[in-house]
mmCIF file of N, CA, C and O in Angstrom:
data_model
loop_
_atom_site.group_PDB
_atom_site.id
_atom_site.type_symbol
_atom_site.label_atom_id
_atom_site.label_comp_id
_atom_site.label_asym_id
_atom_site.label_seq_id
_atom_site.Cartn_x
_atom_site.Cartn_y
_atom_site.Cartn_z
ATOM 1 N N UNK A 1 47.837 126.418 185.398
ATOM 2 C CA UNK A 1 47.079 125.366 184.736
ATOM 3 C C UNK A 1 45.589 125.632 184.862
ATOM 4 O O UNK A 1 45.099 126.011 185.905
ATOM 5 N N UNK A 2 44.897 125.374 183.777
ATOM 6 C CA UNK A 2 43.463 125.596 183.745
ATOM 7 C C UNK A 2 42.749 124.281 183.444
ATOM 8 O O UNK A 2 43.283 123.414 182.757
ATOM 9 N N UNK A 3 41.541 124.137 183.970
ATOM 10 C CA UNK A 3 40.727 122.964 183.669
ATOM 11 C C UNK A 3 39.811 123.203 182.474
ATOM 12 O O UNK A 3 39.093 122.310 182.057
ATOM 13 N N UNK A 4 39.839 124.422 181.938
ATOM 14 C CA UNK A 4 38.948 124.794 180.852
ATOM 15 C C UNK A 4 39.759 125.079 179.593
ATOM 16 O O UNK A 4 40.781 125.765 179.644
ATOM 17 N N UNK A 5 39.285 124.556 178.467
ATOM 18 C CA UNK A 5 39.960 124.783 177.188
ATOM 19 C C UNK A 5 39.831 126.248 176.786
ATOM 20 O O UNK A 5 38.810 126.879 177.032
ATOM 21 N N UNK A 6 40.889 126.773 176.152
ATOM 22 C CA UNK A 6 40.837 128.151 175.665
ATOM 23 C C UNK A 6 39.850 128.259 174.496
ATOM 24 O O UNK A 6 39.184 129.273 174.322
ATOM 25 N N UNK A 7 39.797 127.230 173.679
ATOM 26 C CA UNK A 7 38.875 127.153 172.545
ATOM 27 C C UNK A 7 38.248 125.769 172.571
ATOM 28 O O UNK A 7 38.944 124.771 172.765
ATOM 29 N N UNK A 8 36.919 125.691 172.389
ATOM 30 C CA UNK A 8 36.253 124.388 172.370
ATOM 31 C C UNK A 8 34.995 124.487 171.525
ATOM 32 O O UNK A 8 34.158 125.364 171.763
ATOM 33 N N UNK A 9 34.887 123.629 170.531
ATOM 34 C CA UNK A 9 33.711 123.609 169.663
ATOM 35 C C UNK A 9 33.299 122.176 169.383
ATOM 36 O O UNK A 9 34.138 121.267 169.394
ATOM 37 N N UNK A 10 32.011 121.989 169.126
ATOM 38 C CA UNK A 10 31.471 120.691 168.738
ATOM 39 C C UNK A 10 30.647 120.897 167.481
ATOM 40 O O UNK A 10 29.814 121.811 167.426
ATOM 41 N N UNK A 11 30.901 120.071 166.478
ATOM 42 C CA UNK A 11 30.137 120.119 165.234
ATOM 43 C C UNK A 11 29.624 118.717 164.936
ATOM 44 O O UNK A 11 30.341 117.738 165.138
ATOM 45 N N UNK A 12 28.395 118.629 164.470
ATOM 46 C CA UNK A 12 27.871 117.345 164.003
ATOM 47 C C UNK A 12 28.254 117.179 162.544
ATOM 48 O O UNK A 12 28.112 118.120 161.756
ATOM 49 N N UNK A 13 28.762 115.998 162.230
ATOM 50 C CA UNK A 13 29.204 115.714 160.877
ATOM 51 C C UNK A 13 28.654 114.371 160.424
ATOM 52 O O UNK A 13 28.300 113.533 161.245
ATOM 53 N N UNK A 14 28.650 114.173 159.119
ATOM 54 C CA UNK A 14 28.273 112.895 158.537
ATOM 55 C C UNK A 14 29.548 112.267 157.986
ATOM 56 O O UNK A 14 30.254 112.879 157.179
ATOM 57 N N UNK A 15 29.847 111.054 158.436
ATOM 58 C CA UNK A 15 31.097 110.387 158.063
ATOM 59 C C UNK A 15 31.124 110.041 156.573
ATOM 60 O O UNK A 15 30.178 109.465 156.050
ATOM 61 N N UNK A 16 32.217 110.403 155.910
ATOM 62 C CA UNK A 16 32.413 110.018 154.520
ATOM 63 C C UNK A 16 33.189 108.708 154.412
ATOM 64 O O UNK A 16 33.230 108.094 153.363
ATOM 65 N N UNK A 17 33.828 108.340 155.512
ATOM 66 C CA UNK A 17 34.551 107.061 155.595
ATOM 67 C C UNK A 17 34.450 106.580 157.034
ATOM 68 O O UNK A 17 33.958 107.290 157.899
ATOM 69 N N UNK A 18 34.902 105.384 157.317
ATOM 70 C CA UNK A 18 34.861 104.857 158.688
ATOM 71 C C UNK A 18 35.848 105.608 159.582
ATOM 72 O O UNK A 18 36.941 105.982 159.141
ATOM 73 N N UNK A 19 35.419 105.828 160.823
ATOM 74 C CA UNK A 19 36.255 106.468 161.844
ATOM 75 C C UNK A 19 36.149 105.652 163.124
ATOM 76 O O UNK A 19 35.250 104.827 163.278
ATOM 77 N N UNK A 20 37.027 105.934 164.070
ATOM 78 C CA UNK A 20 36.997 105.278 165.374
ATOM 79 C C UNK A 20 36.485 106.280 166.411
ATOM 80 O O UNK A 20 36.989 107.398 166.498
ATOM 81 N N UNK A 21 35.492 105.869 167.214
ATOM 82 C CA UNK A 21 34.979 106.709 168.293
ATOM 83 C C UNK A 21 36.031 106.787 169.398
ATOM 84 O O UNK A 21 36.563 105.766 169.827
ATOM 85 N N UNK A 22 36.311 108.006 169.853
ATOM 86 C CA UNK A 22 37.309 108.210 170.909
ATOM 87 C C UNK A 22 36.828 107.722 172.270
ATOM 88 O O UNK A 22 37.641 107.482 173.159
ATOM 89 N N UNK A 23 35.527 107.560 172.453
ATOM 90 C CA UNK A 23 34.985 107.137 173.744
ATOM 91 C C UNK A 23 34.942 105.614 173.864
ATOM 92 O O UNK A 23 35.521 105.045 174.771
ATOM 93 N N UNK A 24 34.211 104.949 172.962
ATOM 94 C CA UNK A 24 34.001 103.497 173.079
ATOM 95 C C UNK A 24 34.928 102.683 172.187
ATOM 96 O O UNK A 24 34.938 101.458 172.270
ATOM 97 N N UNK A 25 35.688 103.361 171.331
ATOM 98 C CA UNK A 25 36.608 102.719 170.381
ATOM 99 C C UNK A 25 35.865 101.912 169.320
ATOM 100 O O UNK A 25 36.460 101.138 168.589
ATOM 101 N N UNK A 26 34.553 102.086 169.217
ATOM 102 C CA UNK A 26 33.761 101.435 168.186
ATOM 103 C C UNK A 26 33.935 102.145 166.849
ATOM 104 O O UNK A 26 34.525 103.221 166.764
ATOM 105 N N UNK A 27 33.397 101.552 165.802
ATOM 106 C CA UNK A 27 33.512 102.116 164.466
ATOM 107 C C UNK A 27 32.335 103.032 164.155
ATOM 108 O O UNK A 27 31.184 102.666 164.364
ATOM 109 N N UNK A 28 32.649 104.220 163.692
ATOM 110 C CA UNK A 28 31.654 105.132 163.142
ATOM 111 C C UNK A 28 31.665 104.841 161.644
ATOM 112 O O UNK A 28 32.648 105.113 160.959
ATOM 113 N N UNK A 29 30.607 104.245 161.148
ATOM 114 C CA UNK A 29 30.548 103.823 159.741
ATOM 115 C C UNK A 29 30.288 105.009 158.818
ATOM 116 O O UNK A 29 29.652 105.989 159.218
ATOM 117 N N UNK A 30 30.762 104.885 157.581
ATOM 118 C CA UNK A 30 30.489 105.892 156.560
ATOM 119 C C UNK A 30 28.982 106.079 156.450
ATOM 120 O O UNK A 30 28.230 105.111 156.455
ATOM 121 N N UNK A 31 28.536 107.331 156.424
ATOM 122 C CA UNK A 31 27.116 107.656 156.345
ATOM 123 C C UNK A 31 26.476 107.955 157.682
ATOM 124 O O UNK A 31 25.409 108.559 157.741
ATOM 125 N N UNK A 32 27.105 107.542 158.793
ATOM 126 C CA UNK A 32 26.558 107.809 160.120
ATOM 127 C C UNK A 32 26.931 109.225 160.571
ATOM 128 O O UNK A 32 27.954 109.773 160.170
ATOM 129 N N UNK A 33 26.099 109.783 161.429
ATOM 130 C CA UNK A 33 26.364 111.098 162.007
ATOM 131 C C UNK A 33 27.199 110.920 163.273
ATOM 132 O O UNK A 33 26.974 110.001 164.049
ATOM 133 N N UNK A 34 28.172 111.815 163.473
ATOM 134 C CA UNK A 34 29.012 111.781 164.673
ATOM 135 C C UNK A 34 29.300 113.207 165.110
ATOM 136 O O UNK A 34 29.042 114.162 164.369
ATOM 137 N N UNK A 35 29.803 113.365 166.324
ATOM 138 C CA UNK A 35 30.176 114.680 166.841
ATOM 139 C C UNK A 35 31.683 114.850 166.738
ATOM 140 O O UNK A 35 32.442 113.967 167.130
ATOM 141 N N UNK A 36 32.085 115.984 166.199
ATOM 142 C CA UNK A 36 33.501 116.322 166.064
ATOM 143 C C UNK A 36 33.832 117.378 167.098
ATOM 144 O O UNK A 36 33.323 118.500 167.038
ATOM 145 N N UNK A 37 34.623 117.018 168.095
ATOM 146 C CA UNK A 37 35.037 117.925 169.162
ATOM 147 C C UNK A 37 36.446 118.411 168.833
ATOM 148 O O UNK A 37 37.318 117.596 168.514
ATOM 149 N N UNK A 38 36.663 119.729 168.919
ATOM 150 C CA UNK A 38 38.000 120.252 168.667
ATOM 151 C C UNK A 38 38.205 121.548 169.418
ATOM 152 O O UNK A 38 37.243 122.217 169.818
ATOM 153 N N UNK A 39 39.478 121.882 169.647
ATOM 154 C CA UNK A 39 39.788 123.109 170.353
ATOM 155 C C UNK A 39 41.248 123.194 170.735
ATOM 156 O O UNK A 39 42.101 122.513 170.158
ATOM 157 N N UNK A 40 41.524 124.040 171.725
ATOM 158 C CA UNK A 40 42.876 124.254 172.229
ATOM 159 C C UNK A 40 42.826 124.162 173.744
ATOM 160 O O UNK A 40 42.003 124.807 174.392
ATOM 161 N N UNK A 41 43.712 123.336 174.318
ATOM 162 C CA UNK A 41 43.815 123.178 175.762
ATOM 163 C C UNK A 41 45.267 123.350 176.152
ATOM 164 O O UNK A 41 46.145 122.630 175.664
ATOM 165 N N UNK A 42 45.534 124.334 177.006
ATOM 166 C CA UNK A 42 46.888 124.659 177.466
ATOM 167 C C UNK A 42 47.854 124.810 176.293
ATOM 168 O O UNK A 42 48.974 124.306 176.297
ATOM 169 N N UNK A 43 47.383 125.507 175.248
ATOM 170 C CA UNK A 43 48.228 125.819 174.108
ATOM 171 C C UNK A 43 48.381 124.718 173.071
ATOM 172 O O UNK A 43 49.062 124.896 172.074
ATOM 173 N N UNK A 44 47.744 123.574 173.289
ATOM 174 C CA UNK A 44 47.861 122.446 172.365
ATOM 175 C C UNK A 44 46.510 122.145 171.737
ATOM 176 O O UNK A 44 45.508 122.018 172.442
ATOM 177 N N UNK A 45 46.496 122.023 170.414
ATOM 178 C CA UNK A 45 45.263 121.714 169.714
ATOM 179 C C UNK A 45 44.861 120.260 169.898
ATOM 180 O O UNK A 45 45.702 119.386 170.103
ATOM 181 N N UNK A 46 43.566 120.010 169.846
ATOM 182 C CA UNK A 46 43.067 118.643 169.941
ATOM 183 C C UNK A 46 41.823 118.498 169.083
ATOM 184 O O UNK A 46 41.156 119.483 168.760
ATOM 185 N N UNK A 47 41.538 117.281 168.687
ATOM 186 C CA UNK A 47 40.283 116.970 168.004
ATOM 187 C C UNK A 47 39.985 115.498 168.215
ATOM 188 O O UNK A 47 40.910 114.684 168.317
ATOM 189 N N UNK A 48 38.703 115.181 168.332
ATOM 190 C CA UNK A 48 38.304 113.782 168.399
ATOM 191 C C UNK A 48 36.864 113.619 167.948
ATOM 192 O O UNK A 48 36.076 114.549 167.956
ATOM 193 N N UNK A 49 36.563 112.406 167.516
ATOM 194 C CA UNK A 49 35.252 112.065 166.979
ATOM 195 C C UNK A 49 34.527 111.172 167.979
ATOM 196 O O UNK A 49 35.132 110.286 168.573
ATOM 197 N N UNK A 50 33.222 111.424 168.163
ATOM 198 C CA UNK A 50 32.421 110.679 169.131
ATOM 199 C C UNK A 50 31.163 110.186 168.425
ATOM 200 O O UNK A 50 30.439 110.979 167.814
ATOM 201 N N UNK A 51 30.878 108.879 168.537
ATOM 202 C CA UNK A 51 29.696 108.308 167.893
ATOM 203 C C UNK A 51 28.425 108.848 168.539
ATOM 204 O O UNK A 51 28.447 109.411 169.642
ATOM 205 N N UNK A 52 27.301 108.687 167.856
ATOM 206 C CA UNK A 52 26.022 109.224 168.332
ATOM 207 C C UNK A 52 25.618 108.628 169.680
ATOM 208 O O UNK A 52 25.090 109.339 170.543
ATOM 209 N N UNK A 53 25.857 107.331 169.894
ATOM 210 C CA UNK A 53 25.497 106.703 171.174
ATOM 211 C C UNK A 53 26.295 107.295 172.332
ATOM 212 O O UNK A 53 25.730 107.626 173.383
ATOM 213 N N UNK A 54 27.595 107.442 172.143
ATOM 214 C CA UNK A 54 28.429 108.006 173.210
ATOM 215 C C UNK A 54 28.105 109.475 173.450
ATOM 216 O O UNK A 54 28.128 109.941 174.588
ATOM 217 N N UNK A 55 27.772 110.206 172.391
ATOM 218 C CA UNK A 55 27.403 111.616 172.546
ATOM 219 C C UNK A 55 26.125 111.730 173.371
ATOM 220 O O UNK A 55 25.994 112.624 174.215
ATOM 221 N N UNK A 56 25.170 110.819 173.160
ATOM 222 C CA UNK A 56 23.928 110.820 173.944
ATOM 223 C C UNK A 56 24.231 110.559 175.423
ATOM 224 O O UNK A 56 23.642 111.198 176.305
ATOM 225 N N UNK A 57 25.143 109.653 175.702
ATOM 226 C CA UNK A 57 25.537 109.368 177.085
ATOM 227 C C UNK A 57 26.208 110.595 177.695
ATOM 228 O O UNK A 57 25.919 110.965 178.845
ATOM 229 N N UNK A 58 27.100 111.255 176.948
ATOM 230 C CA UNK A 58 27.762 112.467 177.431
ATOM 231 C C UNK A 58 26.728 113.537 177.791
ATOM 232 O O UNK A 58 26.840 114.215 178.807
ATOM 233 N N UNK A 59 25.721 113.698 176.929
ATOM 234 C CA UNK A 59 24.681 114.706 177.153
ATOM 235 C C UNK A 59 23.914 114.415 178.438
ATOM 236 O O UNK A 59 23.687 115.316 179.255
ATOM 237 N N UNK A 60 23.513 113.164 178.637
ATOM 238 C CA UNK A 60 22.774 112.797 179.853
ATOM 239 C C UNK A 60 23.640 112.957 181.099
ATOM 240 O O UNK A 60 23.162 113.421 182.135
ATOM 241 N N UNK A 61 24.907 112.601 181.018
ATOM 242 C CA UNK A 61 25.819 112.756 182.152
ATOM 243 C C UNK A 61 25.982 114.230 182.504
ATOM 244 O O UNK A 61 25.939 114.607 183.680
ATOM 245 N N UNK A 62 26.137 115.081 181.491
ATOM 246 C CA UNK A 62 26.265 116.511 181.751
ATOM 247 C C UNK A 62 25.008 117.084 182.398
ATOM 248 O O UNK A 62 25.098 117.923 183.287
ATOM 249 N N UNK A 63 23.828 116.623 181.977
ATOM 250 C CA UNK A 63 22.580 117.059 182.596
ATOM 251 C C UNK A 63 22.547 116.656 184.070
ATOM 252 O O UNK A 63 22.150 117.438 184.938
ATOM 253 N N UNK A 64 22.950 115.426 184.359
ATOM 254 C CA UNK A 64 22.946 114.944 185.743
ATOM 255 C C UNK A 64 23.943 115.739 186.596
ATOM 256 O O UNK A 64 23.632 116.090 187.742
ATOM 257 N N UNK A 65 25.112 116.017 186.060
ATOM 258 C CA UNK A 65 26.101 116.789 186.813
ATOM 259 C C UNK A 65 25.642 118.215 187.042
ATOM 260 O O UNK A 65 25.872 118.784 188.110
ATOM 261 N N UNK A 66 24.970 118.810 186.049
ATOM 262 C CA UNK A 66 24.444 120.165 186.212
ATOM 263 C C UNK A 66 23.384 120.238 187.300
ATOM 264 O O UNK A 66 23.239 121.262 187.957
ATOM 265 N N UNK A 67 22.655 119.160 187.498
ATOM 266 C CA UNK A 67 21.604 119.125 188.519
ATOM 267 C C UNK A 67 22.203 119.250 189.927
ATOM 268 O O UNK A 67 21.526 119.700 190.846
ATOM 269 N N UNK A 68 23.456 118.851 190.118
ATOM 270 C CA UNK A 68 24.099 118.916 191.421
ATOM 271 C C UNK A 68 24.716 120.274 191.718
ATOM 272 O O UNK A 68 25.128 120.541 192.824
ATOM 273 N N UNK A 69 24.803 121.126 190.726
ATOM 274 C CA UNK A 69 25.426 122.456 190.945
ATOM 275 C C UNK A 69 24.472 123.429 191.533
ATOM 276 O O UNK A 69 23.332 123.404 191.518
#
């Protein structure tokens, strides 16, 4: 078992219709920018959409965690 995905990519997209954020469960409205995370983990594909606010929180959290390494 690995803690790291075999494939992992993030793309910024502009919503053409409403979506649900995988982090806060809020609505990503049509026209808003969101992050599309996708890849393969332990042989299984995954994808999820994250709103701009949650993506900003993820970025700050990752910066804080990197500071401890």
